[in-house]
Amino acid sequence: MSTHGMTTDDLTRPAGTPAPAPDSTLRPTLPGRWYTDPELFAREQARVLEATWCCAVRGDDVAEPGAFRRVQVGRESVLVVRGRDGRLRAFLNVCRHRGALLCTEEAGRTRRTLRCPYHAWTYGLDGALVGAPNLRAMTDADRAAHGLVPVALREWLGYAWVCAAADPPSFEGEVVGAVGERLGDPAAIEGYGAERLALGRRIRYDVRANWKLVVENFMECYHCATIHPELTGVLPEFARGVATQSAVGHGAEFAPGAAGFTVDGGAGFPALPGVDPGRDRRYFAVTVPPTTFLNLVPDHVILHRMTPLAVDRTVVECDWLYAPEVVAADADLSRSVELFHRVNLQDFAACERCQPGMGSRAYAAGGVLVPVEHHLAGFHDWVRNRLGEP
Ligand code: FES
Ligand code: FE
């Protein structure tokens, strides 16, 4: 799945399986309580959000030894820390003494250790317990048994990806492979060199809507003609509602009059050096379920990280990444950023418009999916299966 012009064969259809024949029937959505019931949300936290890989922190945001960021992954608070050896590690943000959160700030930098503010147990940047006041008799074994609990971490596209599960699924399969499959070419993503790009702009959106409304919105383009005038101006095929669903690896072509992926169709920046010439006037969108969305255009990469905080609240952080020389030259990014910023505002307003309806008697049995939205049923099945629901 992915944003505006995603492929239909999103979460459940194996690679290479032909798209199902289009049909004109209406299909059901999830019932309204899936978007309002805190008990269901708690199960999603455990079985979806904590059980999958999520894109947590841009590596450049924790560049120095001792730099850390705190992220919420399902019910878990997770610390991503740069060690003195330059390595990134992640830990559950919970002191092993009596369970205090080690860090409550979103980000910071420490010198050599992480010190619990409650009774001052102290941990190395590698998570090892290195000190506890008045406990000289603590044995090495006690110490070793009470280090911070590690969380699986992988670096890819310039981000630290974490999985809070004790036994994470394969990163290569679930993340790298899935992106390659959606793009129709495992090597295509490398051309954008996301790990070498620089952050041009970051905007955080606090969306008062269930996370699945955000995902569903990203997955369909039925709304594009209604609410995205700027986007459909640059990508005219999106106005048909079908977007790029028809084929894996399909990118939406820029309008003949559009010089770049900008709010007014004016020129952007030179194409990133590794981008294949066949992709240099096209927009690609890929989703890494359940919380990461990637948008690829010739001169920049847009990455959305979604953090579901409550059944009706989702924080979305959107990064616009450009060639380092573009950012270093202090180039004017405003028309470039403005296009997807408007799309984000338009999309999130739509999600917030739906959230109150989810609790209405009118939506108790859910709504319907029209044919160009039928692929959303694959996402619904994916969530249901993870929750063990029929
Ligand atoms: Fe952290 Fe006591 S809870 S030192
Ligand atoms: Fe949209």
Coordinates of C-alpha atoms and ligand atoms in Angstrom, one line a residue:
M1 CA 0.0 0.0 0.0
S2 CA 1.2 3.5 -0.3
T3 CA 0.1 7.0 -0.8
H4 CA -1.9 8.4 -3.7
G5 CA -1.2 6.1 -6.5
M6 CA -0.2 3.1 -4.7
T7 CA -0.4 -0.4 -6.0
T8 CA -3.4 -2.4 -5.3
D9 CA -1.5 -5.6 -4.5
D10 CA -0.6 -4.1 -1.2
L11 CA -0.4 -6.3 1.8
T12 CA -1.7 -9.7 1.1
R13 CA -1.3 -10.5 -2.6
P14 CA 2.0 -12.4 -3.2
A15 CA 4.4 -10.9 -5.7
G16 CA 3.7 -11.8 -9.3
T17 CA 0.1 -12.6 -8.7
P18 CA -2.0 -10.9 -11.3
A19 CA -4.4 -8.2 -10.1
P20 CA -8.0 -9.5 -9.7
A21 CA -10.4 -8.7 -12.4
P22 CA -12.1 -5.4 -11.7
D23 CA -15.7 -5.7 -10.5
S24 CA -18.3 -3.2 -9.8
T25 CA -19.6 -4.4 -6.5
L26 CA -19.6 -2.5 -3.3
R27 CA -17.6 -4.2 -0.5
P28 CA -17.8 -3.6 3.2
T29 CA -15.3 -1.7 5.2
L30 CA -14.4 -2.4 8.8
P31 CA -17.3 -1.6 11.3
G32 CA -17.1 1.7 13.0
R33 CA -15.9 0.4 16.4
W34 CA -12.6 -0.6 14.8
Y35 CA -11.8 3.1 14.8
T36 CA -13.2 4.0 18.3
D37 CA -12.8 1.0 20.6
P38 CA -9.8 1.4 23.0
E39 CA -9.8 -2.4 23.6
L40 CA -9.3 -3.1 19.9
F41 CA -6.6 -0.4 19.8
A42 CA -4.8 -2.0 22.6
R43 CA -4.8 -5.3 20.7
E44 CA -3.5 -3.5 17.6
Q45 CA -0.7 -2.0 19.7
A46 CA 0.4 -5.5 20.8
R47 CA -0.2 -7.4 17.6
V48 CA 0.4 -4.9 14.9
L49 CA 2.4 -1.9 16.1
E50 CA 4.8 -3.8 18.4
A51 CA 5.1 -6.8 16.1
T52 CA 6.3 -5.1 13.0
W53 CA 9.2 -2.9 12.0
C54 CA 8.7 0.8 12.2
C55 CA 10.9 3.6 10.9
A56 CA 11.9 5.4 14.1
V57 CA 14.6 8.0 13.9
R58 CA 16.6 9.7 11.2
G59 CA 20.3 8.7 11.8
D60 CA 21.4 12.3 11.4
D61 CA 19.2 13.3 14.3
V62 CA 21.3 11.3 16.6
A63 CA 24.7 11.9 14.9
E64 CA 26.9 12.5 18.0
P65 CA 27.9 9.9 20.6
G66 CA 25.4 10.1 23.5
A67 CA 22.6 11.6 21.3
F68 CA 19.3 9.9 21.9
R69 CA 15.7 10.1 20.8
R70 CA 12.6 8.6 22.4
V71 CA 9.9 7.1 20.3
Q72 CA 6.6 5.4 21.0
V73 CA 6.1 2.0 19.5
G74 CA 2.7 0.6 20.4
R75 CA 2.6 0.6 24.2
E76 CA 6.4 0.7 24.5
S77 CA 8.6 3.7 25.0
V78 CA 11.8 3.1 23.1
L79 CA 15.2 4.9 23.3
V80 CA 17.4 5.1 20.2
V81 CA 20.9 6.0 21.4
R82 CA 24.2 6.6 19.5
G83 CA 27.0 4.8 21.4
R84 CA 30.6 6.0 21.9
D85 CA 31.6 3.5 19.3
G86 CA 29.3 5.3 16.8
R87 CA 26.8 2.5 16.7
L88 CA 23.0 3.1 17.1
R89 CA 21.2 0.9 19.6
A90 CA 17.7 0.8 20.9
F91 CA 16.4 -0.1 24.3
L92 CA 13.1 -0.2 26.1
N93 CA 13.1 3.1 28.0
V94 CA 12.4 1.5 31.3
C95 CA 14.8 1.4 34.4
R96 CA 15.3 -2.2 35.5
H97 CA 15.2 -1.2 39.2
R98 CA 11.6 -0.1 39.8
G99 CA 10.5 0.7 36.3
A100 CA 10.8 4.5 36.0
L101 CA 11.0 5.8 32.5
L102 CA 14.7 6.7 32.0
C103 CA 14.1 9.6 29.6
T104 CA 10.9 11.6 29.4
E105 CA 12.3 14.2 27.0
E106 CA 11.8 13.6 23.3
A107 CA 15.5 14.0 22.4
G108 CA 18.7 14.9 24.1
R109 CA 22.4 14.2 24.5
T110 CA 24.2 12.6 27.4
R111 CA 27.9 12.4 28.0
R112 CA 28.7 8.8 28.9
T113 CA 25.8 7.3 30.6
L114 CA 22.0 7.2 30.9
R115 CA 21.1 7.9 34.5
C116 CA 17.7 7.1 36.0
P117 CA 16.3 10.2 37.7
Y118 CA 14.6 8.2 40.4
H119 CA 17.3 6.3 42.4
A120 CA 20.2 7.0 40.0
W121 CA 20.9 3.6 38.6
T122 CA 23.2 4.3 35.7
Y123 CA 23.5 2.6 32.3
G124 CA 26.2 2.7 29.7
L125 CA 25.3 3.8 26.1
D126 CA 25.4 0.1 25.3
G127 CA 22.7 -0.5 27.8
A128 CA 24.9 -2.2 30.5
L129 CA 24.1 -1.4 34.1
V130 CA 27.3 0.3 35.3
G131 CA 26.3 1.7 38.7
A132 CA 23.8 1.6 41.4
P133 CA 24.1 3.7 44.6
N134 CA 24.7 1.8 47.9
L135 CA 24.9 -1.5 46.1
R136 CA 28.6 -2.3 46.2
A137 CA 27.7 -5.9 46.9
M138 CA 25.8 -6.3 43.7
T139 CA 27.4 -9.1 41.8
D140 CA 28.5 -9.1 38.2
A141 CA 25.8 -11.5 37.5
D142 CA 23.2 -9.2 39.0
R143 CA 24.5 -6.3 37.0
A144 CA 24.5 -8.3 33.8
A145 CA 20.9 -9.4 34.4
H146 CA 19.7 -5.9 34.9
G147 CA 21.0 -4.0 31.9
L148 CA 18.5 -2.2 29.6
V149 CA 16.3 -4.5 27.5
P150 CA 17.6 -4.3 23.9
V151 CA 15.2 -3.6 21.0
A152 CA 15.9 -4.8 17.5
L153 CA 17.3 -2.1 15.3
R154 CA 18.3 -1.9 11.6
E155 CA 19.6 1.1 9.7
W156 CA 18.2 1.6 6.2
L157 CA 17.5 4.7 4.0
G158 CA 19.3 6.8 6.6
Y159 CA 16.8 5.8 9.4
A160 CA 17.0 3.6 12.4
W161 CA 14.1 1.1 12.1
V162 CA 13.1 -0.7 15.3
C163 CA 10.9 -3.6 16.2
A164 CA 9.7 -3.9 19.7
A165 CA 8.9 -7.6 19.5
A166 CA 11.2 -10.0 21.3
D167 CA 11.3 -12.1 18.1
P168 CA 11.1 -9.7 15.2
P169 CA 10.1 -10.7 11.7
S170 CA 12.7 -10.6 8.9
F171 CA 13.7 -7.0 8.1
E172 CA 14.8 -8.0 4.6
G173 CA 11.5 -9.7 3.9
E174 CA 9.1 -7.3 5.5
V175 CA 10.8 -4.1 4.7
V176 CA 13.5 -4.1 2.1
G177 CA 12.0 -6.9 0.0
A178 CA 8.5 -5.4 0.2
V179 CA 9.7 -2.0 -1.0
G180 CA 11.6 -3.6 -3.9
E181 CA 8.6 -5.6 -4.9
R182 CA 6.3 -2.5 -4.9
L183 CA 8.7 -0.6 -7.0
G184 CA 9.0 -3.6 -9.4
D185 CA 12.8 -3.6 -9.0
P186 CA 14.7 -4.4 -5.9
A187 CA 17.5 -2.0 -6.9
A188 CA 15.3 1.0 -7.7
I189 CA 15.2 2.4 -4.2
E190 CA 19.0 2.6 -4.1
G191 CA 19.0 5.1 -6.9
Y192 CA 17.5 7.7 -4.7
G193 CA 20.3 7.3 -2.2
A194 CA 18.0 8.2 0.7
E195 CA 20.8 7.5 3.3
R196 CA 23.0 10.2 1.7
L197 CA 20.2 12.9 1.5
A198 CA 19.9 15.8 3.9
L199 CA 16.8 16.8 5.8
G200 CA 15.4 19.9 4.1
R201 CA 12.2 20.2 6.1
R202 CA 10.3 18.3 8.8
I203 CA 6.7 18.9 9.7
R204 CA 4.8 17.2 12.4
Y205 CA 1.0 16.7 12.1
D206 CA -1.1 15.8 15.1
V207 CA -4.0 14.1 13.5
R208 CA -7.2 13.5 15.5
A209 CA -8.0 10.3 13.8
N210 CA -7.5 6.6 14.1
W211 CA -4.3 5.4 12.4
K212 CA -6.2 3.1 10.0
L213 CA -8.1 6.1 8.6
V214 CA -4.7 7.6 7.8
V215 CA -3.4 4.4 6.2
E216 CA -6.7 3.9 4.2
N217 CA -6.5 7.5 3.0
F218 CA -2.9 7.0 1.8
M219 CA -3.9 3.8 0.0
E220 CA -6.6 5.2 -2.2
C221 CA -6.9 8.0 -4.7
Y222 CA -10.7 8.1 -5.1
H223 CA -10.4 11.3 -3.1
C224 CA -7.7 12.9 -5.2
A225 CA -9.9 14.7 -7.7
T226 CA -12.0 16.1 -4.9
I227 CA -9.5 17.3 -2.4
H228 CA -6.0 17.5 -4.1
P229 CA -6.1 20.2 -6.8
E230 CA -2.4 20.9 -6.6
L231 CA -1.4 17.2 -6.7
T232 CA -3.7 16.3 -9.6
G233 CA -2.3 19.4 -11.4
V234 CA 1.1 17.8 -11.4
L235 CA 0.0 14.2 -11.6
P236 CA -3.1 14.3 -13.9
E237 CA -3.8 10.5 -13.8
F238 CA -4.6 10.8 -10.1
A239 CA -7.7 12.7 -11.0
R240 CA -9.1 9.5 -12.3
G241 CA -9.1 8.0 -8.9
V242 CA -7.4 4.8 -10.0
A243 CA -4.0 6.2 -9.7
T244 CA -1.1 3.8 -10.2
Q245 CA -2.9 0.8 -8.8
S246 CA -2.9 -1.1 -12.0
A247 CA 0.6 -2.4 -12.0
V248 CA 3.5 -3.0 -9.6
G249 CA 6.3 -0.7 -10.5
H250 CA 4.1 1.9 -12.1
G251 CA 5.0 5.5 -11.4
A252 CA 2.6 8.4 -12.1
E253 CA 3.9 10.6 -14.9
F254 CA 4.2 14.3 -14.4
A255 CA 1.8 16.5 -16.4
P256 CA 3.3 17.6 -19.8
G257 CA 3.4 21.2 -18.5
A258 CA 4.9 20.4 -15.1
A259 CA 8.6 21.0 -14.9
G260 CA 8.9 19.5 -11.4
F261 CA 7.1 18.1 -8.4
T262 CA 6.3 21.5 -6.9
V263 CA 3.1 23.2 -5.8
D264 CA 2.8 25.2 -9.1
G265 CA 4.5 22.7 -11.4
G266 CA 7.5 24.9 -11.6
A267 CA 11.0 23.5 -11.8
G268 CA 12.4 21.7 -8.8
F269 CA 16.0 20.7 -8.4
P270 CA 18.3 18.5 -10.6
A271 CA 17.4 14.8 -10.4
L272 CA 19.3 12.8 -7.7
P273 CA 22.3 11.3 -9.4
G274 CA 21.3 7.7 -9.1
V275 CA 17.8 8.0 -10.3
D276 CA 17.1 5.9 -13.4
P277 CA 16.3 8.1 -16.4
G278 CA 13.0 6.1 -16.8
R279 CA 12.0 7.5 -13.4
D280 CA 13.0 11.1 -13.9
R281 CA 9.5 12.5 -14.5
R282 CA 7.6 10.1 -12.4
Y283 CA 6.2 9.9 -8.9
F284 CA 6.4 6.6 -7.0
A285 CA 4.8 5.8 -3.7
V286 CA 5.5 2.8 -1.4
T287 CA 4.2 1.9 1.9
V288 CA 5.9 -0.2 4.5
P289 CA 3.1 -1.4 6.6
P290 CA 1.9 -0.4 9.0
T291 CA 3.3 3.1 9.7
T292 CA 5.8 4.2 7.1
F293 CA 5.1 5.9 3.7
L294 CA 7.7 6.6 1.1
N295 CA 7.2 9.0 -1.8
L296 CA 9.9 9.2 -4.5
V297 CA 10.3 11.9 -7.0
P298 CA 13.3 12.7 -9.1
D299 CA 14.8 15.4 -7.0
H300 CA 13.7 14.5 -3.5
V301 CA 12.3 11.8 -1.2
I302 CA 9.4 12.3 1.2
L303 CA 9.1 10.0 4.2
H304 CA 6.1 9.8 6.5
R305 CA 6.4 8.2 9.9
M306 CA 3.2 7.6 11.7
T307 CA 2.9 7.1 15.5
P308 CA -0.6 5.9 16.6
L309 CA -0.9 7.4 20.2
A310 CA -4.5 6.6 21.0
V311 CA -7.5 5.1 19.2
D312 CA -8.4 8.6 17.9
R313 CA -5.0 10.2 17.7
T314 CA -2.1 9.7 15.3
V315 CA 1.1 11.8 15.1
V316 CA 2.6 11.9 11.6
E317 CA 6.1 13.2 11.0
C318 CA 6.9 14.1 7.4
D319 CA 10.5 14.5 6.3
W320 CA 11.5 16.1 3.0
L321 CA 15.0 14.9 2.0
Y322 CA 17.1 16.6 -0.7
A323 CA 20.6 16.3 -2.1
P324 CA 23.0 17.6 0.6
E325 CA 24.3 20.4 -1.7
V326 CA 20.7 21.7 -2.2
V327 CA 20.3 21.9 1.6
A328 CA 23.8 23.3 2.1
A329 CA 23.2 26.0 -0.4
D330 CA 20.1 27.1 1.5
A331 CA 18.1 26.7 -1.7
D332 CA 14.5 27.8 -1.6
L333 CA 12.6 24.6 -0.8
S334 CA 9.2 26.3 -0.3
R335 CA 7.4 25.4 -3.5
S336 CA 8.8 21.9 -3.4
V337 CA 7.7 21.3 0.2
E338 CA 4.4 23.1 -0.2
L339 CA 3.0 20.6 -2.6
F340 CA 3.0 17.6 -0.3
H341 CA 2.4 19.8 2.8
R342 CA -0.9 20.8 1.2
V343 CA -1.6 17.2 0.3
N344 CA -0.9 16.3 4.0
L345 CA -3.2 19.0 5.3
Q346 CA -5.9 18.0 2.8
D347 CA -5.6 14.3 3.7
F348 CA -5.5 14.7 7.5
A349 CA -8.5 17.1 7.4
A350 CA -10.4 14.3 5.6
C351 CA -9.3 11.7 8.2
E352 CA -10.4 14.1 11.0
R353 CA -13.7 14.6 9.2
C354 CA -14.3 10.8 9.3
Q355 CA -13.3 10.1 12.9
P356 CA -16.5 11.4 14.5
G357 CA -18.5 9.4 12.0
M358 CA -16.9 6.2 13.1
G359 CA -18.8 6.4 16.4
S360 CA -22.2 7.1 14.8
R361 CA -25.0 4.6 14.6
A362 CA -24.9 5.3 10.8
Y363 CA -21.5 3.6 10.6
A364 CA -22.0 0.8 13.2
A365 CA -21.9 -1.8 10.4
G366 CA -19.2 0.2 8.5
G367 CA -19.4 1.8 5.1
V368 CA -18.6 0.5 1.6
L369 CA -15.6 0.3 -0.7
V370 CA -16.2 1.2 -4.4
P371 CA -14.2 -0.8 -7.0
V372 CA -11.2 1.6 -7.0
E373 CA -11.0 1.2 -3.3
H374 CA -11.3 -2.6 -3.2
H375 CA -7.6 -3.1 -2.4
L376 CA -8.4 -1.5 1.0
A377 CA -10.0 -4.8 1.9
G378 CA -6.6 -6.4 1.7
F379 CA -5.4 -4.0 4.4
H380 CA -8.5 -4.7 6.5
D381 CA -7.9 -8.5 6.2
W382 CA -4.2 -8.0 7.2
V383 CA -5.2 -6.2 10.4
R384 CA -8.0 -8.7 11.2
N385 CA -5.6 -11.6 10.7
R386 CA -3.0 -10.1 13.0
L387 CA -5.7 -9.6 15.6
G388 CA -6.9 -13.1 15.1
E389 CA -10.4 -11.8 14.1
P390 CA -12.5 -13.7 11.6
Ligands
FES1 FE1 15.4 3.8 38.2 FE2 15.0 3.3 40.8 S1 13.5 3.2 39.2 S2 16.8 3.8 39.8
FE2 FE -4.7 12.1 -0.4

